[in-house]
Structures are given as C-alpha cells and as structure tokens.
PDB file of C-alpha atoms and ligand atoms in Angstrom:
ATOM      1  CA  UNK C   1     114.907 209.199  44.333  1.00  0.00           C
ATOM      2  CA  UNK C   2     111.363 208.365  42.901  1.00  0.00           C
ATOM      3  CA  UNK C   3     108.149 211.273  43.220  1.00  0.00           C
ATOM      4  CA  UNK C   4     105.054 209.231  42.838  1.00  0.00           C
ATOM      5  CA  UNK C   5     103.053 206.377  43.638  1.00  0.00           C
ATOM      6  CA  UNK C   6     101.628 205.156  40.268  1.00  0.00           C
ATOM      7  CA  UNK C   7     102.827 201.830  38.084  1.00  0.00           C
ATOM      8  CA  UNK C   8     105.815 203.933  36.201  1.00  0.00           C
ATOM      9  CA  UNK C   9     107.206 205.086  39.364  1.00  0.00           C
ATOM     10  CA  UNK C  10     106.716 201.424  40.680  1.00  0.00           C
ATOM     11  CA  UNK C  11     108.288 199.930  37.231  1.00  0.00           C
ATOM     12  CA  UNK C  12     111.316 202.533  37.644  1.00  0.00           C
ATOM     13  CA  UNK C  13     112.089 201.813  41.243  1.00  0.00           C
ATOM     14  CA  UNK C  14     111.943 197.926  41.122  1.00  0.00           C
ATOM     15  CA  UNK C  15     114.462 198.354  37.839  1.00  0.00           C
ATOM     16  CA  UNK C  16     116.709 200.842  39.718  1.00  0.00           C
ATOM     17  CA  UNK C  17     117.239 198.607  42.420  1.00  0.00           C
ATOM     18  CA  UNK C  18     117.338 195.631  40.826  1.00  0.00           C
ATOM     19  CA  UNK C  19     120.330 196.795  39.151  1.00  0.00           C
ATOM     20  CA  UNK C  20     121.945 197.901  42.716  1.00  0.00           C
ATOM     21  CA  UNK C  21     120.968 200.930  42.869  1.00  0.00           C
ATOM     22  CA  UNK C  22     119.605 202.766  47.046  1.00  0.00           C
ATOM     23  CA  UNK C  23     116.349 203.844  45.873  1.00  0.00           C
ATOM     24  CA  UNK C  24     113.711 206.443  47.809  1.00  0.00           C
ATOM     25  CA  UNK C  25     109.798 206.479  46.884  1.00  0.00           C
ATOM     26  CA  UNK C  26     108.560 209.648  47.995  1.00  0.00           C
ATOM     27  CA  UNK C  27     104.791 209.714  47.891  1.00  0.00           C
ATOM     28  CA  UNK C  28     102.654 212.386  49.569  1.00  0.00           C
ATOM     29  CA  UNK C  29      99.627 209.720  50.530  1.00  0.00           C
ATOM     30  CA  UNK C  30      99.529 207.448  53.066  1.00  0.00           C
ATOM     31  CA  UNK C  31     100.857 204.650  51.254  1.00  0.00           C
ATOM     32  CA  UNK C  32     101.206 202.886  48.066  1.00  0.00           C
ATOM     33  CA  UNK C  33      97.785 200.743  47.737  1.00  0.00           C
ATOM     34  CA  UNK C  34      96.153 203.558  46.313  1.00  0.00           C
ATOM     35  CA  UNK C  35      97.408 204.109  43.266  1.00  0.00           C
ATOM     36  CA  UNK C  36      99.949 200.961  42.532  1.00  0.00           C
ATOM     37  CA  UNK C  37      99.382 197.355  41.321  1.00  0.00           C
ATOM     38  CA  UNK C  38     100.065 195.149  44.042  1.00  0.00           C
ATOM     39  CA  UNK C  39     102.181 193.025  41.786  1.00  0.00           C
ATOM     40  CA  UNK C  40     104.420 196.153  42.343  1.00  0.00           C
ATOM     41  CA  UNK C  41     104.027 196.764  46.012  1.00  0.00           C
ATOM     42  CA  UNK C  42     105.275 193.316  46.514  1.00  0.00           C
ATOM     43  CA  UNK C  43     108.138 193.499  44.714  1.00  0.00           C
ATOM     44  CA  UNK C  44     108.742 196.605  46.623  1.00  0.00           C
ATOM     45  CA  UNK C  45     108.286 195.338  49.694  1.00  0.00           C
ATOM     46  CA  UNK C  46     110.548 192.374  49.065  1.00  0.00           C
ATOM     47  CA  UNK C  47     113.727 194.464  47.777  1.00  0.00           C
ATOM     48  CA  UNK C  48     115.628 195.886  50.480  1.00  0.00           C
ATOM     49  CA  UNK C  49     116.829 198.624  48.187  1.00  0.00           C
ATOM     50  CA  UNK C  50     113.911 200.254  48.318  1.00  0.00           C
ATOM     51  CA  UNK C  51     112.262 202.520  50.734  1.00  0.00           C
ATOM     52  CA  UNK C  52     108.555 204.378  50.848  1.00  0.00           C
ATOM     53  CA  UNK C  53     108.653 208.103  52.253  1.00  0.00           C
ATOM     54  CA  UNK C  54     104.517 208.768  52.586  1.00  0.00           C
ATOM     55  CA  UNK C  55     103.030 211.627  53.739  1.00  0.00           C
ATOM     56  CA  UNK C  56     105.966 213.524  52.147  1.00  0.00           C
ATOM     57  CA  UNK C  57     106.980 216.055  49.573  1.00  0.00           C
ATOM     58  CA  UNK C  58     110.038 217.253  48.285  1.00  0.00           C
ATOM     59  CA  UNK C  59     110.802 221.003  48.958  1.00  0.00           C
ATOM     60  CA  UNK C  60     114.528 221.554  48.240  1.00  0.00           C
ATOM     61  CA  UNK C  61     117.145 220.115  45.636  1.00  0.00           C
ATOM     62  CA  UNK C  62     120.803 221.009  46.234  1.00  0.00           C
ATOM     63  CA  UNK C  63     123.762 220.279  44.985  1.00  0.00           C
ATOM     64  CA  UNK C  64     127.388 221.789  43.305  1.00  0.00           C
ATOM     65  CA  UNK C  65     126.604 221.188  39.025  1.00  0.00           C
ATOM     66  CA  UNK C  66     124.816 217.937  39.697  1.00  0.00           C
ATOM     67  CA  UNK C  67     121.985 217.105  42.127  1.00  0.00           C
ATOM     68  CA  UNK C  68     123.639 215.740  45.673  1.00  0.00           C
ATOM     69  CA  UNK C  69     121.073 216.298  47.989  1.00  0.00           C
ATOM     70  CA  UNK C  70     117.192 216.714  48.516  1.00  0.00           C
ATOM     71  CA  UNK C  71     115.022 217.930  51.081  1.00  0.00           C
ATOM     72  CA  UNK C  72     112.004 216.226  51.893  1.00  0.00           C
ATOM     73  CA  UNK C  73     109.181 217.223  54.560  1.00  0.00           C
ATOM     74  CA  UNK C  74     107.018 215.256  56.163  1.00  0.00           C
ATOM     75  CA  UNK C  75     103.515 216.712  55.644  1.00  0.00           C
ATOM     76  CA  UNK C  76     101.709 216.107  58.786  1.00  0.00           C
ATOM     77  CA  UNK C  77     104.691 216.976  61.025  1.00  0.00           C
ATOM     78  CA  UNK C  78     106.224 219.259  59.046  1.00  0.00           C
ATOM     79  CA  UNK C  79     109.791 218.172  59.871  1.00  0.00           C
ATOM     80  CA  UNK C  80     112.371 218.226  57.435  1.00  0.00           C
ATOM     81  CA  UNK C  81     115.140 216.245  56.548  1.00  0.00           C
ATOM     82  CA  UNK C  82     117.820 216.253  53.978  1.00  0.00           C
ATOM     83  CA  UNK C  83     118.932 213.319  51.753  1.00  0.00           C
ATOM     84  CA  UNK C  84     121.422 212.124  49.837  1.00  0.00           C
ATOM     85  CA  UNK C  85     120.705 211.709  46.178  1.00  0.00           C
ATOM     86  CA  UNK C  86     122.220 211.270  43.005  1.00  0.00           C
ATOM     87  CA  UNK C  87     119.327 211.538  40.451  1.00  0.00           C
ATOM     88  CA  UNK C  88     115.547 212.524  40.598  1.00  0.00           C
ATOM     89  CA  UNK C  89     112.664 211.118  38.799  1.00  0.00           C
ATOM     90  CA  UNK C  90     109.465 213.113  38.361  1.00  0.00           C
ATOM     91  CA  UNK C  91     106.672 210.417  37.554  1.00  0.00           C
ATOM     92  CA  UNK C  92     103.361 212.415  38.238  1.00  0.00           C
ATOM     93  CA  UNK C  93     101.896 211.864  35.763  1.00  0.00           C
ATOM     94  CA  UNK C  94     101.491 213.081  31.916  1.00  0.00           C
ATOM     95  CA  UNK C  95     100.274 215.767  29.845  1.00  0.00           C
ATOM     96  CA  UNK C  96      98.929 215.873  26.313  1.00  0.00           C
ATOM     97  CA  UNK C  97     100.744 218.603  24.025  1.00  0.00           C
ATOM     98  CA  UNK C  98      97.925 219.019  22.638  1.00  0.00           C
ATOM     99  CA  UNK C  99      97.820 222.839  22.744  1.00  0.00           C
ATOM    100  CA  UNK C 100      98.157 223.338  18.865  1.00  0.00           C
ATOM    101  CA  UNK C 101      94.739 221.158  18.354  1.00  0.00           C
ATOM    102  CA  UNK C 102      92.594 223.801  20.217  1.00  0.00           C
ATOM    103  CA  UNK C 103      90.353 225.032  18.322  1.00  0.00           C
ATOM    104  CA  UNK C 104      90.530 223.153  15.665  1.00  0.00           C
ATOM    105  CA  UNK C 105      89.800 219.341  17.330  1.00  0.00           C
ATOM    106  CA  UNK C 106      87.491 218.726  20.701  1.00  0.00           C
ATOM    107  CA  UNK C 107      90.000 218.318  23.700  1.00  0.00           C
ATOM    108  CA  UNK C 108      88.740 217.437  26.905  1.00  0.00           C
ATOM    109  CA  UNK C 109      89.324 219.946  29.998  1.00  0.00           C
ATOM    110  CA  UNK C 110      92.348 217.774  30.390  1.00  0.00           C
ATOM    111  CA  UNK C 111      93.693 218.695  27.184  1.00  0.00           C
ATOM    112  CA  UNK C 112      92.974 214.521  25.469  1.00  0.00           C
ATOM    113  CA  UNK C 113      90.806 214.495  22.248  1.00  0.00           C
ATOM    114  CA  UNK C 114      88.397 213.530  22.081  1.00  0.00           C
ATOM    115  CA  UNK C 115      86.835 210.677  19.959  1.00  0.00           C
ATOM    116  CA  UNK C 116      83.612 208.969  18.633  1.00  0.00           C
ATOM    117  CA  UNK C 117      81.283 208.623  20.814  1.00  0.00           C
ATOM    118  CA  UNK C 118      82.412 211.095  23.792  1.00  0.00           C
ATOM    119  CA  UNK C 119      82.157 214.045  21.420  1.00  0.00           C
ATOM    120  CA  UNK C 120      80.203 216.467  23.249  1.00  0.00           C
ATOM    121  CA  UNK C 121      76.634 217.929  21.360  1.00  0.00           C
ATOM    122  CA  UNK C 122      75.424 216.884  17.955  1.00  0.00           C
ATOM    123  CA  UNK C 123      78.377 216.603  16.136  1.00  0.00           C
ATOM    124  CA  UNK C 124      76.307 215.226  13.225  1.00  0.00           C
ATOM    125  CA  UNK C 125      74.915 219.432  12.888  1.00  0.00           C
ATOM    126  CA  UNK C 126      78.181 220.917  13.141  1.00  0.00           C
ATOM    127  CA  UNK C 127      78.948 222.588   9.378  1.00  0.00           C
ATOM    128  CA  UNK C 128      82.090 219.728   8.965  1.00  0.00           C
ATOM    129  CA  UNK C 129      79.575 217.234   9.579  1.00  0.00           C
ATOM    130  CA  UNK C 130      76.477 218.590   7.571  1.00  0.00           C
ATOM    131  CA  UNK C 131      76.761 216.749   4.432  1.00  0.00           C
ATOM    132  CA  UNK C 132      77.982 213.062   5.766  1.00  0.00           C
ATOM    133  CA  UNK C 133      75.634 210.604   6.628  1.00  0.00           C
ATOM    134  CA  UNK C 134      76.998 209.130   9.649  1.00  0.00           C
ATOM    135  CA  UNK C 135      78.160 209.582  12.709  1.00  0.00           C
ATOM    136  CA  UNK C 136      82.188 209.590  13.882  1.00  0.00           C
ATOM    137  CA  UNK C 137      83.779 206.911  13.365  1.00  0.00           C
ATOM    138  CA  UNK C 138      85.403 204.921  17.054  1.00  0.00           C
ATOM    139  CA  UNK C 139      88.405 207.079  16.891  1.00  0.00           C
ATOM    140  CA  UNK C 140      87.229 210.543  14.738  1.00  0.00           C
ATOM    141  CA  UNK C 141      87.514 213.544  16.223  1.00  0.00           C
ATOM    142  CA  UNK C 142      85.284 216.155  16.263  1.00  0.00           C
ATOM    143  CA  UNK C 143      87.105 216.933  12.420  1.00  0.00           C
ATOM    144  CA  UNK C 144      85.880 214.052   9.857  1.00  0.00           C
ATOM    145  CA  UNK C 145      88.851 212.313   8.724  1.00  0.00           C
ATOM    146  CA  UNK C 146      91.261 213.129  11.800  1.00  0.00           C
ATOM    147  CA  UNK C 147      91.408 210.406  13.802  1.00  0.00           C
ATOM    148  CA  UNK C 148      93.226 210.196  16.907  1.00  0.00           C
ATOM    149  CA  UNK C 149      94.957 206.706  18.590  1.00  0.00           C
ATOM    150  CA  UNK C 150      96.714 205.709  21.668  1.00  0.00           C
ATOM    151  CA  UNK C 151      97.446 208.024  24.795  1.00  0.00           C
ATOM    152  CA  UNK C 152      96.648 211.117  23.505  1.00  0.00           C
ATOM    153  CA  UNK C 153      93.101 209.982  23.147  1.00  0.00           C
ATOM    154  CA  UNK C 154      90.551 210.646  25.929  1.00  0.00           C
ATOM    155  CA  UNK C 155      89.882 208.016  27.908  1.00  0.00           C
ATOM    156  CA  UNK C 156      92.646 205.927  26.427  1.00  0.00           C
ATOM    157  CA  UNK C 157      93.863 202.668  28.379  1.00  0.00           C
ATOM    158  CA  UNK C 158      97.818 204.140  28.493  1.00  0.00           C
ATOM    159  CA  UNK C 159      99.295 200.953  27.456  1.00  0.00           C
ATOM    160  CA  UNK C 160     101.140 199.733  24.797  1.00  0.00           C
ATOM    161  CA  UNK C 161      99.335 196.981  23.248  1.00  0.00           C
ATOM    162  CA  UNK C 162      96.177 199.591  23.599  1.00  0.00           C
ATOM    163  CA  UNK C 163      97.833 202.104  21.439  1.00  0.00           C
ATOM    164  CA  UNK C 164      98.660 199.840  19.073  1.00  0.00           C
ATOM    165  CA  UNK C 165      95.855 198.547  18.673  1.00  0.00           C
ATOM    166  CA  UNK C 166      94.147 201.978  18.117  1.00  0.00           C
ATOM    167  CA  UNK C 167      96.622 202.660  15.510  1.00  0.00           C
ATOM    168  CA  UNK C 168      95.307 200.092  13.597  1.00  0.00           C
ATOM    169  CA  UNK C 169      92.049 200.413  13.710  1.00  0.00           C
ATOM    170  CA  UNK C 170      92.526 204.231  12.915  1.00  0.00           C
ATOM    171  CA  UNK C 171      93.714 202.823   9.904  1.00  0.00           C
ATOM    172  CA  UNK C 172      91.089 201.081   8.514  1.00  0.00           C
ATOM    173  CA  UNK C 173      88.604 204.259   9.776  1.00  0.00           C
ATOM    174  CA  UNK C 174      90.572 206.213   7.240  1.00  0.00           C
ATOM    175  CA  UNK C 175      90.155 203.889   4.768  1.00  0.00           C
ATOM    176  CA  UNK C 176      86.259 203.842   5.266  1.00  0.00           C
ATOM    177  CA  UNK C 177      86.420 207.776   5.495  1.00  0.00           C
ATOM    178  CA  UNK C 178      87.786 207.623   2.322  1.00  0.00           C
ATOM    179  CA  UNK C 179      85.293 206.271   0.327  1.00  0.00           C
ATOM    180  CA  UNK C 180      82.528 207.743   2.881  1.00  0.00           C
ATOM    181  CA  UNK C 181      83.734 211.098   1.374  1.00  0.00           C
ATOM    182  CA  UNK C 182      84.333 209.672  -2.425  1.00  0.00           C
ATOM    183  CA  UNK C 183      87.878 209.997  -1.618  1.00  0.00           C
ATOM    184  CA  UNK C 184      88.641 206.351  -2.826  1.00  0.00           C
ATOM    185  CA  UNK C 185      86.460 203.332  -4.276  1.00  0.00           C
ATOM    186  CA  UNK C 186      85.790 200.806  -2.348  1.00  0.00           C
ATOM    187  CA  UNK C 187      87.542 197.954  -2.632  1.00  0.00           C
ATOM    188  CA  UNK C 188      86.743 194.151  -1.931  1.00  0.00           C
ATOM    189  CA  UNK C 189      88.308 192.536   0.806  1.00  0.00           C
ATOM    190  CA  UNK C 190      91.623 191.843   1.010  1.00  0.00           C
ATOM    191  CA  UNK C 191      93.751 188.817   2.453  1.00  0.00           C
ATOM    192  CA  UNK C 192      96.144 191.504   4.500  1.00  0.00           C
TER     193      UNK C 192
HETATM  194  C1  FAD L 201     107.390 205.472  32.691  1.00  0.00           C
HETATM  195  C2  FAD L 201     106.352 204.769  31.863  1.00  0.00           C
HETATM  196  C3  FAD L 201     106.194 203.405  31.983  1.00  0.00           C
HETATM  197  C4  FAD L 201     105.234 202.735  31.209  1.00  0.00           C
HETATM  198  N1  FAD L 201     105.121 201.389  31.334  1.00  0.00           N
HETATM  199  C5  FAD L 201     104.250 200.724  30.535  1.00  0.00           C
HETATM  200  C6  FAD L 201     104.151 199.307  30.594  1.00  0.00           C
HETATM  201  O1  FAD L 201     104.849 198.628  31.355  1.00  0.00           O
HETATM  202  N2  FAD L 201     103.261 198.690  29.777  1.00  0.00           N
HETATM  203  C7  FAD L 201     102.485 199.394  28.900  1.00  0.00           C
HETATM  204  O2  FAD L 201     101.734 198.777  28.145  1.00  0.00           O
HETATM  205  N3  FAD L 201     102.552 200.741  28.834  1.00  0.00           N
HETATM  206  C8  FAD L 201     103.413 201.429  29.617  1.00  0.00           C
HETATM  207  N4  FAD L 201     103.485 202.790  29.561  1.00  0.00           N
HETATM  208  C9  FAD L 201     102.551 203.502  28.673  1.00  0.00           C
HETATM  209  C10 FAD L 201     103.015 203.441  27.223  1.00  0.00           C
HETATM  210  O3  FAD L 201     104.334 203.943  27.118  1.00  0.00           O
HETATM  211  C11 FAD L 201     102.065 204.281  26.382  1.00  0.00           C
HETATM  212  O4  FAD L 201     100.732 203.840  26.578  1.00  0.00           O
HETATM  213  C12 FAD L 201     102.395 204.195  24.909  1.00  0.00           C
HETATM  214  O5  FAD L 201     103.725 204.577  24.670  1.00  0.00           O
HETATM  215  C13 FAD L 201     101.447 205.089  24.113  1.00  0.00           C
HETATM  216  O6  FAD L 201     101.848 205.123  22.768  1.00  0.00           O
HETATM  217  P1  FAD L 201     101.473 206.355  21.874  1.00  0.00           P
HETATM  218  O7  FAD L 201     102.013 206.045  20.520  1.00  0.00           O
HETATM  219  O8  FAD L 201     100.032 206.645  22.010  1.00  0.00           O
HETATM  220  O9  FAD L 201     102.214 207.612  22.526  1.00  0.00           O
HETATM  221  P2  FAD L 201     103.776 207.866  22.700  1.00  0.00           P
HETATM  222  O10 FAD L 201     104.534 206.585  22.885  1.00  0.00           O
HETATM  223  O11 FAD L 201     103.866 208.909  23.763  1.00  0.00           O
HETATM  224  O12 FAD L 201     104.209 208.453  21.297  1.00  0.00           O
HETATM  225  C14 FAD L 201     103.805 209.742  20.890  1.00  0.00           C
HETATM  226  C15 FAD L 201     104.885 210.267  19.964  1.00  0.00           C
HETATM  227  O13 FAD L 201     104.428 211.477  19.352  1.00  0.00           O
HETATM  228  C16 FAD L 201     105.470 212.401  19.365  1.00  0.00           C
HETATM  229  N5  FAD L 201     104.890 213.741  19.286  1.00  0.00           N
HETATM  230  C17 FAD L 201     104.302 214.454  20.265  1.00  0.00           C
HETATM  231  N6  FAD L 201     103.881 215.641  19.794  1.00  0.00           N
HETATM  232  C18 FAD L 201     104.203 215.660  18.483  1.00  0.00           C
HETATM  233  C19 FAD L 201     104.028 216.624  17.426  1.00  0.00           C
HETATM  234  N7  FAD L 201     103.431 217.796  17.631  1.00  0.00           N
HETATM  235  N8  FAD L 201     104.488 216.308  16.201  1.00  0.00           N
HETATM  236  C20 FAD L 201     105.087 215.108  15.964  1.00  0.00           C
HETATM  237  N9  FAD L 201     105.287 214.177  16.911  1.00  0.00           N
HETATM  238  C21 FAD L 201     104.843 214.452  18.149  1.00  0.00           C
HETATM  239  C22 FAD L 201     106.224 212.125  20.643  1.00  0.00           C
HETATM  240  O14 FAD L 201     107.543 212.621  20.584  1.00  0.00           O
HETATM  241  C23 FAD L 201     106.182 210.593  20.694  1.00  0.00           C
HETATM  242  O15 FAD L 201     107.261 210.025  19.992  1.00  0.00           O
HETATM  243  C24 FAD L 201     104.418 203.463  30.308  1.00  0.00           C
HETATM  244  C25 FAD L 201     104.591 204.854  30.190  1.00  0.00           C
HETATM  245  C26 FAD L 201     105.538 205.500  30.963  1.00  0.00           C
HETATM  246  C27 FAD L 201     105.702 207.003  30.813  1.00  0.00           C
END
C-alpha cells in the first residue's frame, strides 16, 4: 500500500508491481492528474496490479508484530473498509532537517535555505556582508562562503542531475569566495 499521489509514489508503485507485487494507491484527491506525470498514470493504468483509492485516507493500521491490515475511509462517504496489507509506504512528501541552520543561515518558512538571489532584504548591509564587494554568489547563503546545493536548497528542482549539477557549481563559488576574501590567489584557468 502506497499514501500519495506525486512521481515517487508513482515510481514506487509501477516498480512494486512490476515485480508481482498487489499494489493500493491511496490518494485523498480526486484522482491522480493533479499531482503525477502522465507518463506515470499510464503505466498505472495499464498494470493490472495496481489500483487508485481517491478521496481516501488511511485511519487504522493493524496487525500481530508486522503490519497485516489497514483501514482506509472514504472521505466524502465516510465509510470504512479494512484491507489487507503487507507493507506501507508514506510518500508525502519531504522535509529539510534543517533545524540546526536556524539562526545561523536564511531558511525559508518551509525550512529550505535559502540562496543568491531569493535572500530576503539587503543582504549586502548585513555585518557578514559589510566589507565584500559583491553580492551572493548563485548558491550563497545568507553566510558568505556557505553555499548550499541540491534539495535542501529553496526552490531546488528535486532531481538528480539538478543536484549534481549544483554541487558543482558550488564548487567553483567557493573557489571564487576564496580569493574574493584573500583566502587563495587566483589562479589561471585550468584544463579540468
Ligand atoms: C522516492 C523518491 C524518488 C525519486 N525519484 C527521482 C527520479 O526518478 N529522478 C530524479 O532525478 N530524482 C528523483 N528523486 C529526487 C532525488 O533523489 C533528489 O533530488 C536527490 O537525491 C537530491 O540530492 P541531494 O544530494 O541534494 O540530497 P540527498 O540525496 O537527500 O542527500 C543528502 C544527504 O545528506 C545527509 N544529511 C542530512 N543531514 C545531514 C547532516 N546534518 N549531516 C550530515 N549529513 C546529513 C543525508 O543523510 C543524505 O545522505 C527522488 C526522490 C525520492 C525520495
């Protein structure tokens, strides 16, 4: 059994039943289109293994030392019924632990840092920033010379090539923070 209607909880159910597994979606929408690529739906709607429970959510999970049943509810009628099920995947969504950066980087009020551009007020007149003559770098936080990549970033993409990507790029900013802050000389280019 699947919660959620997002990519991940379309990539998990196509590979459970691909591999002959019964699988449940349980969604609390009306159906998947909202939230899933229709690459996915499709594939979904082609394997037989798979079924969509919308308008539901789960209330009750039972079971003696391992999970064996769940109870799901239908939220406009309120009925209830109890499944069968073996394992439970919680794909809601994620959250940054970020909770040890506050205070000391910008999060946003979802918890991401936040970078370059989206820092919020003048960050050029904040005491950190007083005596450098630029503005944050693409992926600086709201500290010069921490840079954040990849999910944990506000407004990141949440894909793999993305975070990559970012990684790299963070490198190089450090590099250029660096010498911004007479940390290191610059150096010519290189063929790396
Ligand atoms: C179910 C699912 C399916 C996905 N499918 C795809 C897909 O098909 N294609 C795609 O491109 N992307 C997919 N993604 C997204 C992709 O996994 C992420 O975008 C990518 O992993 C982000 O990389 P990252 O390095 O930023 O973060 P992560 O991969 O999350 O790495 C962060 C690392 O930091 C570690 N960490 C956390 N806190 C601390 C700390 N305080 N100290 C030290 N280490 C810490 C964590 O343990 C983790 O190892 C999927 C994600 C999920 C959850």
């Amino acid at each position: 059994m699947i919660v959620g209607g997002g990519n991940s909880a379309g990539q998990a159910a196509t590979w459970l039943a691909d591999n002959g597994h019964q699988v449940t979606i349980v969604i609390r929408g009306d159906d998947l289109a909202a939230s899933m690529s229709r690459y996915l739906i499709d594939r979904i709607n082609r394997q037989p293994g798979i079924q969509v429970l919308s308008r539901s959510a789960i209330r009750q999970v039972d079971g003696a030392g391992r999970l064996e049943r769940v109870v799901v509810e239908h939220l406009i009628t309120s009925r209830r019924h109890t499944l069968a099920a073996s394992a439970l995947f919680v794909l809601i969504g994620a959250e940054p632990h970020t909770q040890w950066l506050a205070g000391s980087v910008e999060l946003d009020s979802h918890g991401f840092v936040v970078t370059g551009p989206e820092l919020s007020g003048p960050v050029r007149h904040r005491p950190a920033w007083e005596k450098l003559s630029q503005d944050p770098y693409l992926l600086e936080t709201s500290l010069p010379g921490v840079f954040a990549a990849g999910d944990v970033r506000s407004g990141s993409v949440k894909r793999v090539a993305s975070a990559v990507g970012e990684g790299s790029i963070a490198v190089r900013f450090v590099s250029e923070h660096l010498v911004r802050s007479g940390g290191l000389v610059a150096a010519g280019p290189t063929s790396g």
